[in-house]
Coordinates of C-alpha atoms in Angstrom, one line a residue:
Chain E
M1 CA 199.2 26.8 130.5
I2 CA 200.2 25.0 127.3
R3 CA 202.0 22.3 129.4
L4 CA 198.9 21.9 131.5
L5 CA 196.7 21.6 128.5
A6 CA 199.0 19.1 126.8
G7 CA 199.2 17.1 130.1
R8 CA 195.4 17.0 130.4
L9 CA 194.9 16.0 126.8
V10 CA 197.3 13.1 127.2
Q11 CA 195.5 12.1 130.4
I12 CA 192.2 12.1 128.5
A13 CA 193.6 10.0 125.7
V14 CA 195.0 7.4 128.2
T15 CA 191.7 7.3 130.1
L16 CA 189.8 6.7 126.8
A17 CA 192.3 4.0 125.8
L18 CA 192.0 2.2 129.1
L19 CA 188.2 2.5 129.2
S20 CA 187.8 1.2 125.7
F21 CA 190.1 -1.7 126.4
A22 CA 188.3 -2.7 129.6
M23 CA 184.9 -2.3 128.1
F24 CA 185.8 -4.2 125.0
L25 CA 187.0 -7.2 127.0
L26 CA 183.9 -7.0 129.3
I27 CA 181.5 -6.8 126.5
G28 CA 183.3 -9.8 125.0
L29 CA 181.7 -11.5 128.1
M30 CA 178.2 -10.3 127.1
P31 CA 175.9 -13.2 126.2
G32 CA 175.8 -14.1 122.5
D33 CA 177.6 -12.6 119.5
P34 CA 175.9 -11.0 116.4
I35 CA 176.0 -14.4 114.6
D36 CA 174.0 -16.1 117.4
L37 CA 171.4 -13.4 116.9
A38 CA 171.4 -13.9 113.2
L39 CA 171.0 -17.7 113.8
A40 CA 168.0 -17.0 116.0
G41 CA 166.4 -14.8 113.4
D42 CA 166.8 -17.1 110.4
P43 CA 166.2 -20.8 110.8
R44 CA 167.7 -21.7 107.4
L45 CA 171.2 -20.8 108.4
T46 CA 173.4 -23.9 108.9
A47 CA 176.3 -24.5 111.2
E48 CA 178.7 -24.0 108.2
D49 CA 177.0 -20.7 107.4
A50 CA 177.6 -19.6 111.0
A51 CA 181.2 -20.6 110.9
R52 CA 181.7 -18.8 107.5
L53 CA 180.1 -15.6 108.8
R54 CA 182.1 -15.7 112.0
A55 CA 185.3 -16.0 109.9
L56 CA 184.1 -13.2 107.6
H57 CA 183.5 -10.8 110.4
G58 CA 186.6 -11.8 112.3
L59 CA 184.6 -13.1 115.3
D60 CA 186.7 -16.3 115.3
Q61 CA 189.8 -14.2 116.2
P62 CA 191.1 -13.9 119.8
L63 CA 189.6 -11.0 121.8
L64 CA 192.9 -9.0 121.8
T65 CA 193.3 -9.1 118.0
R66 CA 189.7 -8.0 117.6
Y67 CA 190.2 -5.1 120.0
L68 CA 193.3 -3.9 118.2
A69 CA 191.6 -4.0 114.8
W70 CA 188.6 -2.2 116.2
A71 CA 190.6 0.5 117.9
A72 CA 192.7 1.1 114.8
A73 CA 189.6 1.5 112.7
L74 CA 188.2 4.0 115.3
L75 CA 191.4 6.0 115.1
R76 CA 191.0 6.1 111.3
G77 CA 187.6 7.5 111.8
E78 CA 185.7 4.4 110.8
F79 CA 183.0 3.9 113.4
G80 CA 181.5 0.8 111.8
Y81 CA 177.8 -0.1 111.7
S82 CA 175.0 -0.4 114.2
R83 CA 173.4 -3.8 114.2
L84 CA 170.3 -2.5 116.0
F85 CA 169.5 0.3 113.6
A86 CA 171.2 -1.2 110.5
Q87 CA 172.9 2.1 109.8
P88 CA 176.5 3.5 110.0
V89 CA 177.2 4.5 113.6
A90 CA 178.4 7.9 112.6
Q91 CA 175.0 8.7 111.1
I92 CA 173.1 7.8 114.2
I93 CA 175.4 9.5 116.7
G94 CA 175.4 12.9 115.1
P95 CA 171.8 13.9 115.7
A96 CA 171.8 12.1 119.1
L97 CA 174.7 14.1 120.3
V98 CA 173.1 17.4 119.2
S99 CA 169.9 16.5 121.0
T100 CA 171.7 15.6 124.2
L101 CA 173.8 18.8 124.1
V102 CA 170.6 20.8 123.8
L103 CA 169.2 19.0 126.8
L104 CA 172.4 19.4 128.9
G105 CA 172.9 23.0 128.0
A106 CA 169.3 23.9 129.0
A107 CA 169.6 21.9 132.2
V108 CA 172.9 23.5 133.2
A109 CA 171.5 27.0 132.5
V110 CA 168.4 26.4 134.6
S111 CA 170.1 24.6 137.5
A112 CA 172.9 27.2 137.7
L113 CA 170.4 30.0 137.6
I114 CA 168.1 28.6 140.3
G115 CA 170.9 27.0 142.3
L116 CA 173.0 30.2 142.4
S117 CA 169.9 32.3 143.3
L118 CA 169.2 29.9 146.2
G119 CA 172.8 30.1 147.3
A120 CA 172.9 33.9 147.1
L121 CA 169.6 34.1 149.0
S122 CA 170.8 31.9 151.8
A123 CA 174.1 33.8 152.0
M124 CA 172.5 37.2 152.2
R125 CA 169.5 36.2 154.4
P126 CA 170.8 33.7 157.0
R127 CA 167.2 33.1 158.1
F128 CA 166.5 31.6 154.7
A129 CA 169.6 29.3 154.9
P130 CA 167.9 26.3 156.4
F131 CA 165.2 26.2 153.7
A132 CA 167.8 26.5 150.9
D133 CA 169.7 23.7 152.6
A134 CA 166.7 21.5 152.9
I135 CA 165.9 22.0 149.2
A136 CA 169.5 21.2 148.3
I137 CA 169.5 18.0 150.3
L138 CA 166.2 16.9 149.0
G139 CA 167.3 17.6 145.4
Q140 CA 170.5 15.7 145.9
S141 CA 168.8 12.7 147.6
A142 CA 165.7 12.2 145.4
P143 CA 166.4 9.8 142.5
S144 CA 166.0 11.7 139.3
F145 CA 163.9 9.0 137.6
W146 CA 161.4 9.2 140.5
L147 CA 161.3 13.0 140.2
G148 CA 160.7 12.6 136.5
I149 CA 157.8 10.1 137.0
L150 CA 156.2 12.5 139.5
L151 CA 156.5 15.4 137.1
I152 CA 154.9 13.3 134.4
I153 CA 152.1 12.4 136.8
V154 CA 151.5 16.0 137.7
F155 CA 152.0 17.9 134.5
A156 CA 151.3 15.4 131.8
V157 CA 148.7 13.1 133.3
T158 CA 146.8 15.2 135.8
L159 CA 147.1 18.7 134.3
G160 CA 147.7 17.6 130.7
W161 CA 149.8 20.7 130.1
L162 CA 152.9 19.0 128.7
P163 CA 153.7 15.9 126.7
A164 CA 154.8 12.9 128.8
G165 CA 157.6 12.0 126.5
G166 CA 159.0 11.8 123.0
A167 CA 160.4 14.6 120.8
A168 CA 158.8 17.1 118.5
E169 CA 158.8 16.3 114.7
E170 CA 159.9 19.9 114.0
G171 CA 161.6 22.7 115.9
G172 CA 160.0 25.9 117.3
W173 CA 157.6 26.2 120.2
E174 CA 156.5 22.6 119.9
A175 CA 160.0 21.4 120.5
L176 CA 160.3 23.6 123.6
R177 CA 157.2 22.0 125.1
F178 CA 158.9 18.6 124.8
L179 CA 162.0 20.0 126.5
V180 CA 160.4 21.3 129.6
L181 CA 159.9 18.2 131.7
P182 CA 163.2 16.5 130.9
V183 CA 165.1 19.7 131.6
A184 CA 163.2 20.2 134.9
T185 CA 164.0 16.6 135.9
L186 CA 167.7 17.0 135.1
A187 CA 167.9 20.5 136.7
M188 CA 166.3 19.5 140.0
A189 CA 169.0 16.8 140.5
N190 CA 171.8 19.2 139.7
L191 CA 170.8 22.5 141.2
A192 CA 171.5 21.2 144.7
A193 CA 175.3 21.2 144.2
Y194 CA 175.2 24.7 142.9
A195 CA 173.1 25.9 145.7
R196 CA 175.2 24.3 148.5
H197 CA 178.6 25.4 147.1
S198 CA 177.6 28.9 146.2
A199 CA 176.0 29.4 149.6
A200 CA 179.1 28.2 151.4
E201 CA 181.4 30.2 149.2
L202 CA 179.4 33.4 149.3
T203 CA 178.9 33.2 153.1
Q204 CA 182.7 33.1 153.4
V205 CA 183.4 35.9 150.8
L206 CA 180.8 38.2 152.4
R207 CA 182.8 38.0 155.7
A208 CA 185.9 39.4 153.9
P209 CA 187.3 42.8 155.0
W210 CA 186.8 44.3 151.6
I211 CA 183.1 43.6 151.7
T212 CA 182.9 45.4 155.0
A213 CA 184.8 48.3 153.5
A214 CA 182.5 48.4 150.5
R215 CA 179.5 48.3 152.8
A216 CA 181.0 51.2 154.9
R217 CA 181.3 53.2 151.6
G218 CA 177.6 52.7 151.2
V219 CA 177.5 50.3 148.3
A220 CA 174.0 48.9 147.8
E221 CA 173.5 45.3 148.9
M222 CA 172.6 44.1 145.4
R223 CA 175.7 45.7 143.9
L224 CA 177.7 44.3 146.7
L225 CA 176.5 40.8 145.9
L226 CA 176.8 41.0 142.1
R227 CA 179.9 43.2 141.7
H228 CA 182.0 42.4 144.8
A229 CA 181.1 38.9 146.1
A230 CA 179.9 36.9 143.1
P231 CA 183.1 37.1 141.0
N232 CA 185.1 35.7 144.0
A233 CA 182.6 32.9 144.5
A234 CA 182.6 32.0 140.8
V235 CA 185.8 29.9 140.8
P236 CA 184.5 27.2 143.3
V237 CA 181.2 27.2 141.5
L238 CA 183.0 26.4 138.2
Q239 CA 184.8 23.7 140.1
V240 CA 181.4 22.2 141.0
A241 CA 180.4 22.4 137.3
A242 CA 183.6 20.5 136.4
L243 CA 183.1 17.9 139.0
D244 CA 179.4 17.5 138.1
A245 CA 179.8 17.0 134.4
G246 CA 179.9 13.2 134.8
S247 CA 176.7 13.0 136.9
L248 CA 175.0 15.4 134.6
V249 CA 175.6 13.1 131.6
G250 CA 174.5 10.2 133.8
G251 CA 171.3 12.1 134.5
A252 CA 170.8 12.6 130.7
L253 CA 170.8 8.9 130.3
I254 CA 168.0 8.5 132.9
T255 CA 165.9 11.5 131.6
E256 CA 166.3 10.5 127.9
T257 CA 165.3 6.9 128.7
L258 CA 162.4 8.0 131.0
F259 CA 161.0 10.5 128.5
A260 CA 161.8 8.4 125.4
R261 CA 163.8 11.4 124.1
P262 CA 166.4 10.6 121.4
G263 CA 169.9 11.3 122.6
M264 CA 173.3 9.7 123.5
G265 CA 172.1 8.4 126.9
K266 CA 169.1 6.6 125.4
L267 CA 171.3 5.4 122.5
I268 CA 173.7 3.8 124.9
Y269 CA 170.9 2.2 126.9
D270 CA 169.1 0.9 123.8
A271 CA 172.4 -0.4 122.4
V272 CA 173.2 -2.3 125.6
M273 CA 169.7 -3.7 125.8
G274 CA 169.8 -4.7 122.1
N275 CA 173.3 -6.3 122.3
D276 CA 174.6 -3.8 119.8
T277 CA 178.2 -3.9 121.0
N278 CA 179.8 -1.6 118.5
L279 CA 177.2 1.2 118.9
A280 CA 177.3 0.9 122.7
L281 CA 181.1 1.2 122.8
V282 CA 181.4 4.0 120.3
A283 CA 178.6 6.0 122.0
L284 CA 180.1 5.4 125.5
L285 CA 183.6 6.6 124.4
L286 CA 182.2 9.6 122.7
V287 CA 180.1 10.6 125.8
A288 CA 183.2 10.0 128.0
L289 CA 185.3 12.2 125.7
V290 CA 182.7 15.0 125.7
T291 CA 182.4 14.8 129.5
M292 CA 186.2 15.0 130.0
L293 CA 186.5 17.9 127.5
A294 CA 183.7 19.8 129.4
T295 CA 185.6 19.2 132.7
L296 CA 188.7 20.5 131.1
A297 CA 186.9 23.6 129.8
A298 CA 185.6 24.3 133.2
D299 CA 189.1 23.9 134.7
L300 CA 190.5 26.3 132.1
G301 CA 187.7 28.7 132.9
Q302 CA 188.6 28.7 136.6
R303 CA 192.2 29.6 135.7
A304 CA 191.0 32.4 133.4
L305 CA 188.9 33.8 136.2
D306 CA 191.5 33.5 138.9
P307 CA 195.1 34.4 137.9
R308 CA 196.4 32.8 141.2
L309 CA 195.5 29.4 139.9
A310 CA 197.3 29.6 136.5
Chain A
M1 CA 171.4 17.6 165.1
R2 CA 171.9 16.6 161.4
L3 CA 173.8 13.5 162.6
R4 CA 170.9 12.5 164.8
F5 CA 168.2 13.1 162.2
G6 CA 170.2 11.2 159.6
L7 CA 170.7 8.2 162.0
L8 CA 167.0 8.3 162.9
L9 CA 166.0 8.0 159.2
L10 CA 168.5 5.2 158.5
G11 CA 167.5 3.5 161.8
L12 CA 163.8 3.5 160.9
L13 CA 164.5 1.9 157.5
A14 CA 166.9 -0.6 158.9
A15 CA 164.5 -1.6 161.7
G16 CA 161.7 -2.0 159.1
G17 CA 164.0 -4.2 156.9
I18 CA 165.0 -6.3 159.9
A19 CA 161.4 -6.7 161.1
A20 CA 160.1 -7.5 157.6
P21 CA 159.5 -11.2 158.1
W22 CA 157.6 -10.6 161.4
I23 CA 155.5 -7.8 159.9
A24 CA 154.7 -10.1 157.0
A25 CA 153.7 -12.9 159.4
W26 CA 151.6 -10.5 161.5
L27 CA 149.7 -9.2 158.5
G28 CA 149.4 -12.7 157.2
L29 CA 150.7 -11.8 153.7
D30 CA 153.6 -13.0 151.5
P31 CA 155.5 -10.1 149.7
F32 CA 156.3 -12.4 146.8
A33 CA 152.9 -14.2 146.2
P34 CA 150.9 -12.6 143.3
D35 CA 147.2 -12.2 143.9
L36 CA 145.7 -11.2 140.5
F37 CA 142.2 -10.7 141.9
N38 CA 143.5 -8.0 144.3
R39 CA 145.6 -5.8 141.9
F40 CA 146.0 -2.1 142.6
A41 CA 144.0 -2.3 145.9
P42 CA 143.8 1.0 147.7
S43 CA 145.2 1.1 151.2
S44 CA 143.2 -0.8 153.7
A45 CA 143.5 -2.7 157.0
T46 CA 145.0 -5.7 155.3
N47 CA 147.2 -3.8 152.8
P48 CA 148.3 -0.6 154.6
L49 CA 149.8 0.9 151.5
G50 CA 147.7 -1.0 148.9
T51 CA 148.9 -3.5 146.4
D52 CA 151.0 -3.4 143.2
D53 CA 150.3 -4.5 139.6
L54 CA 150.5 -8.2 140.6
G55 CA 148.4 -7.8 143.8
R56 CA 151.4 -8.0 146.1
D57 CA 151.4 -5.9 149.3
V58 CA 153.3 -2.6 148.7
L59 CA 154.4 -2.1 152.4
L60 CA 155.9 -5.6 152.6
R61 CA 157.7 -5.1 149.3
L62 CA 159.1 -1.8 150.5
L63 CA 160.4 -3.5 153.6
E64 CA 162.0 -6.3 151.6
G65 CA 163.4 -3.6 149.3
A66 CA 164.9 -1.9 152.4
R67 CA 166.8 -5.1 153.1
V68 CA 168.2 -5.3 149.6
S69 CA 168.9 -1.7 149.1
L70 CA 170.6 -1.1 152.5
A71 CA 172.6 -4.3 152.1
V72 CA 173.8 -3.2 148.7
G73 CA 174.7 0.3 150.1
V74 CA 176.5 -1.0 153.2
A75 CA 178.3 -3.8 151.3
T76 CA 179.5 -1.4 148.6
A77 CA 180.6 1.1 151.2
V78 CA 182.6 -1.6 153.1
A79 CA 184.3 -2.8 149.9
A80 CA 184.9 0.7 148.6
T81 CA 186.3 1.9 152.0
V82 CA 188.7 -1.1 152.4
I83 CA 190.0 -0.8 148.8
G84 CA 190.0 3.0 148.8
T85 CA 191.7 3.4 152.2
G86 CA 194.3 0.8 151.1
I87 CA 195.0 2.7 147.9
G88 CA 195.0 6.1 149.6
L89 CA 197.4 5.0 152.3
L90 CA 199.7 3.3 149.7
A91 CA 199.7 6.4 147.5
A92 CA 200.4 8.8 150.5
W93 CA 203.1 6.5 152.0
R94 CA 205.0 5.5 148.8
G95 CA 204.6 8.9 147.0
G96 CA 206.5 9.4 143.8
V97 CA 205.5 7.3 140.7
V98 CA 203.1 5.0 142.6
D99 CA 201.3 8.1 144.0
A100 CA 201.2 9.7 140.6
V101 CA 199.9 6.6 138.8
L102 CA 197.2 5.9 141.4
M103 CA 196.0 9.4 141.6
R104 CA 195.9 9.9 137.8
L105 CA 193.9 6.7 137.7
A106 CA 191.5 8.1 140.3
D107 CA 191.2 11.4 138.3
G108 CA 190.4 9.5 135.2
M109 CA 187.7 7.5 136.9
L110 CA 186.3 10.6 138.4
A111 CA 186.1 12.4 135.1
L112 CA 184.2 9.5 133.5
P113 CA 180.4 9.7 133.3
A114 CA 179.7 6.9 135.8
L115 CA 176.2 5.9 134.9
P116 CA 176.7 5.2 131.2
V117 CA 179.8 3.1 132.1
L118 CA 177.8 1.3 134.8
V119 CA 175.0 0.5 132.4
V120 CA 177.4 -1.1 130.0
L121 CA 179.2 -2.9 132.9
A122 CA 175.9 -4.2 134.3
A123 CA 175.0 -5.8 131.0
A124 CA 178.2 -7.8 130.9
D125 CA 177.4 -11.5 131.4
T126 CA 178.7 -12.6 134.8
G127 CA 177.5 -16.1 134.1
R128 CA 180.7 -16.7 132.2
I129 CA 182.9 -15.9 135.2
G130 CA 180.9 -18.1 137.6
L131 CA 178.2 -15.9 139.0
P132 CA 174.7 -17.2 138.1
R133 CA 172.3 -14.5 136.9
G134 CA 168.8 -13.8 138.1
E135 CA 169.1 -15.0 141.7
A136 CA 168.7 -12.3 144.3
A137 CA 172.0 -13.1 146.1
S138 CA 174.1 -13.2 142.9
D139 CA 172.4 -10.0 141.7
I140 CA 173.4 -8.3 144.9
I141 CA 177.0 -9.5 144.6
R142 CA 177.2 -8.4 141.0
I143 CA 175.8 -4.9 141.7
V144 CA 178.1 -4.5 144.7
A145 CA 181.1 -5.5 142.6
I146 CA 180.2 -3.1 139.8
L147 CA 179.5 -0.2 142.2
S148 CA 182.8 -0.8 144.0
V149 CA 184.6 -0.2 140.7
F150 CA 183.7 3.5 141.0
G151 CA 183.2 3.6 144.8
W152 CA 186.8 3.4 145.9
V153 CA 187.8 6.7 144.2
G154 CA 186.3 9.1 146.6
V155 CA 187.6 7.3 149.6
A156 CA 191.0 6.9 148.2
R157 CA 191.4 10.7 147.4
L158 CA 190.1 11.7 150.9
S159 CA 192.2 9.2 152.8
R160 CA 195.3 10.0 150.7
A161 CA 195.0 13.7 151.5
A162 CA 194.4 13.0 155.2
A163 CA 197.3 10.5 155.4
L164 CA 199.7 12.9 153.8
S165 CA 199.1 15.5 156.5
V166 CA 199.3 12.9 159.3
L167 CA 202.5 11.3 157.9
A168 CA 204.3 14.7 158.2
R169 CA 203.4 15.0 162.0
D170 CA 206.0 14.7 164.7
Y171 CA 204.4 11.7 166.4
V172 CA 204.9 9.7 163.2
R173 CA 208.6 10.7 163.1
A174 CA 208.8 9.8 166.8
A175 CA 207.3 6.4 166.2
R176 CA 209.8 5.8 163.4
A177 CA 212.7 6.9 165.5
L178 CA 211.6 4.5 168.2
G179 CA 211.9 1.7 165.6
A180 CA 208.3 1.1 164.7
S181 CA 207.9 -0.8 161.4
E182 CA 206.3 1.0 158.5
L183 CA 203.2 -1.3 158.7
R184 CA 202.8 -0.4 162.4
V185 CA 203.2 3.3 161.6
L186 CA 200.5 3.1 159.0
L187 CA 198.0 0.9 160.9
R188 CA 198.5 2.2 164.5
H189 CA 199.5 5.8 164.0
V190 CA 198.1 7.0 160.6
L191 CA 194.9 4.9 160.2
P192 CA 193.2 5.9 163.5
N193 CA 193.9 9.6 162.8
I194 CA 192.4 9.6 159.4
A195 CA 189.2 7.7 160.5
G196 CA 187.1 10.9 160.5
P197 CA 187.5 11.7 156.8
I198 CA 187.1 8.0 155.9
A199 CA 183.9 7.8 157.8
I200 CA 182.5 10.8 155.9
A201 CA 183.6 9.3 152.6
A202 CA 182.0 6.0 153.6
A203 CA 178.7 7.6 154.5
L204 CA 178.6 9.4 151.1
T205 CA 179.5 6.1 149.4
V206 CA 176.5 4.4 151.0
A207 CA 174.3 7.3 149.6
G208 CA 175.8 7.0 146.2
A209 CA 175.5 3.2 146.1
I210 CA 171.8 3.2 147.1
L211 CA 171.0 5.8 144.4
A212 CA 173.0 3.9 141.8
E213 CA 171.5 0.6 142.7
S214 CA 168.0 2.0 142.5
T215 CA 168.8 3.6 139.1
L216 CA 170.2 0.4 137.6
S217 CA 167.3 -1.6 139.0
F218 CA 164.9 0.9 137.6
L219 CA 166.5 0.5 134.2
G220 CA 166.2 -3.3 134.5
L221 CA 169.9 -3.9 134.9
G222 CA 170.1 -4.2 138.7
I223 CA 168.2 -6.4 141.1
A224 CA 165.8 -8.5 139.0
P225 CA 162.2 -9.3 140.1
P226 CA 160.6 -11.1 141.9
A227 CA 163.2 -10.0 144.4
A228 CA 162.1 -6.5 145.7
S229 CA 164.3 -3.4 145.4
W230 CA 163.1 0.2 145.6
G231 CA 164.4 0.7 142.1
N232 CA 162.7 -2.2 140.4
M233 CA 159.4 -1.4 142.2
L234 CA 159.5 1.8 140.2
A235 CA 160.4 0.1 137.0
N236 CA 156.9 -0.4 135.8
A237 CA 155.5 2.6 137.6
Q238 CA 156.1 4.6 134.5
D239 CA 153.7 2.5 132.5
L240 CA 151.1 2.9 135.2
V241 CA 151.1 6.7 135.4
F242 CA 147.7 6.8 133.8
S243 CA 146.0 3.9 135.6
A244 CA 147.7 3.8 139.0
P245 CA 149.9 6.8 139.6
W246 CA 150.1 6.2 143.4
V247 CA 152.2 3.1 142.8
A248 CA 155.1 5.5 142.1
V249 CA 155.1 7.4 145.4
W250 CA 156.3 5.1 148.1
P251 CA 159.5 3.5 146.7
G252 CA 160.8 6.9 145.7
L253 CA 160.1 8.2 149.2
A254 CA 162.1 5.3 150.6
I255 CA 165.1 6.0 148.4
L256 CA 164.8 9.7 149.3
M257 CA 164.8 8.9 153.0
A258 CA 167.8 6.5 152.8
V259 CA 170.0 8.8 150.7
A260 CA 169.1 11.9 152.6
G261 CA 169.8 10.0 155.8
C262 CA 173.3 9.1 154.6
T263 CA 173.9 12.7 153.4
L264 CA 172.9 14.1 156.8
V265 CA 175.1 11.7 158.6
A266 CA 178.1 12.7 156.4
D267 CA 177.2 16.4 157.0
G268 CA 176.9 15.8 160.7
L269 CA 180.3 14.1 160.9
R270 CA 181.9 16.9 159.0
R271 CA 181.0 19.6 161.6

């Protein structure tokens, strides 16, 4: 267990190092550096000023030197500044991460609840299976930004029940109202995987001899499902959760951008659009780290549930 | 059943895309010419699905979008399948350190949140490495290249697993005993026998590529207007939810059809 954990942590560190290196080089190819932008904003700057500023910020150094200096600073916990927001990156990222985790947590809860119910329903009632299957395929195939727009049209524009975007100034019920549509959008895209895998898994488990034995003893169907079948189907479902962590975070980028909801996804998008290299990279690495840790947690959860895996 | 329905959906879209120029000529409309006096027209005999915010015919732009989106999907799948199969075969055949390094790399790619990485990748300036920006053809090449970076992983994992089981079969040992070269063993004996799993992975790659392209285009990082893509047709639909909500319906349905079609084909192949 300890060896496995250590191995996975090393793998995460290597992945992050490779990702940061590749991204830093590629962003080096992005049009314009911060000094070009300063030049565009202030006509009084001369060519000498530009050269002096480049030297001051180390932008005249080769890309590799810049990468090593930047990575070393990150490892010391210095995240640098955001050009776009004119604030330390650490200050911007904190609240954004909390907001995104709230969104993701709610979306996982909703999609697991609905997805698992659909899966259980189609495993217990084979006549319902084609419908659950169709819902799963539709949910998996519909682009989530389109679903989001449709939800806005129905619930924000036509019915006027919920806000079309943004975030509440303060917490409480008002904040929940702002959460409904983004969570629904994100959950619709992700419940499909839960539904398909739990249906497949439960169907298989329900055929097992011990289920027949339990049925013969007169165990009620509901108890059969929850007590005897569900725990055995939980492992593959956690596996789906682990595999889906990445696409869930990707979905958060879409929903946050679509609903103008502050969070890590929108931060990355805004930083990329605003040429804010440092913010984009730090936010991307943090999101990747959180995703990989979530995957690791789901893997460990599987092992805790099923001793045969450990 | 699933396979047929999936192929039917994809066939309809492909036929529409191929026939786009003739349909445009038949309707007497240009999918790229703005007509500001005819914005947001409802559906009529001249504009079967109405017009968009610049007065362009929505049906024709959908068909143009089918060409772009399907081309991106198929091209990405081809590139990802070739690279992925090569890497999968190499890993299964060499084993040892090569296998471990390649598969850890695949694991790492799989664990990453693809979309945020793609967003950052899509913003990198390809102008500096020789691909001009803003033209439809170079946009397509750029998107296919970016999507292939992630696309090969699924194919590589599936083809490696399939190749491992085939390499242990008796007929492979027999071929080796008869003196067949390793290349011949891989290409003549292993590859044809792992074609099934590869086809499934390829179909799923097409679905993923179409979704990813539409998402990037929606975010303004993919295919740039005036070229039509289902994603960029939806890009300003969000601003129009109050004035012209119907604009949002058709491109999304087209994406849904294409992606569901590929998923059904993959499902059908699996059974």
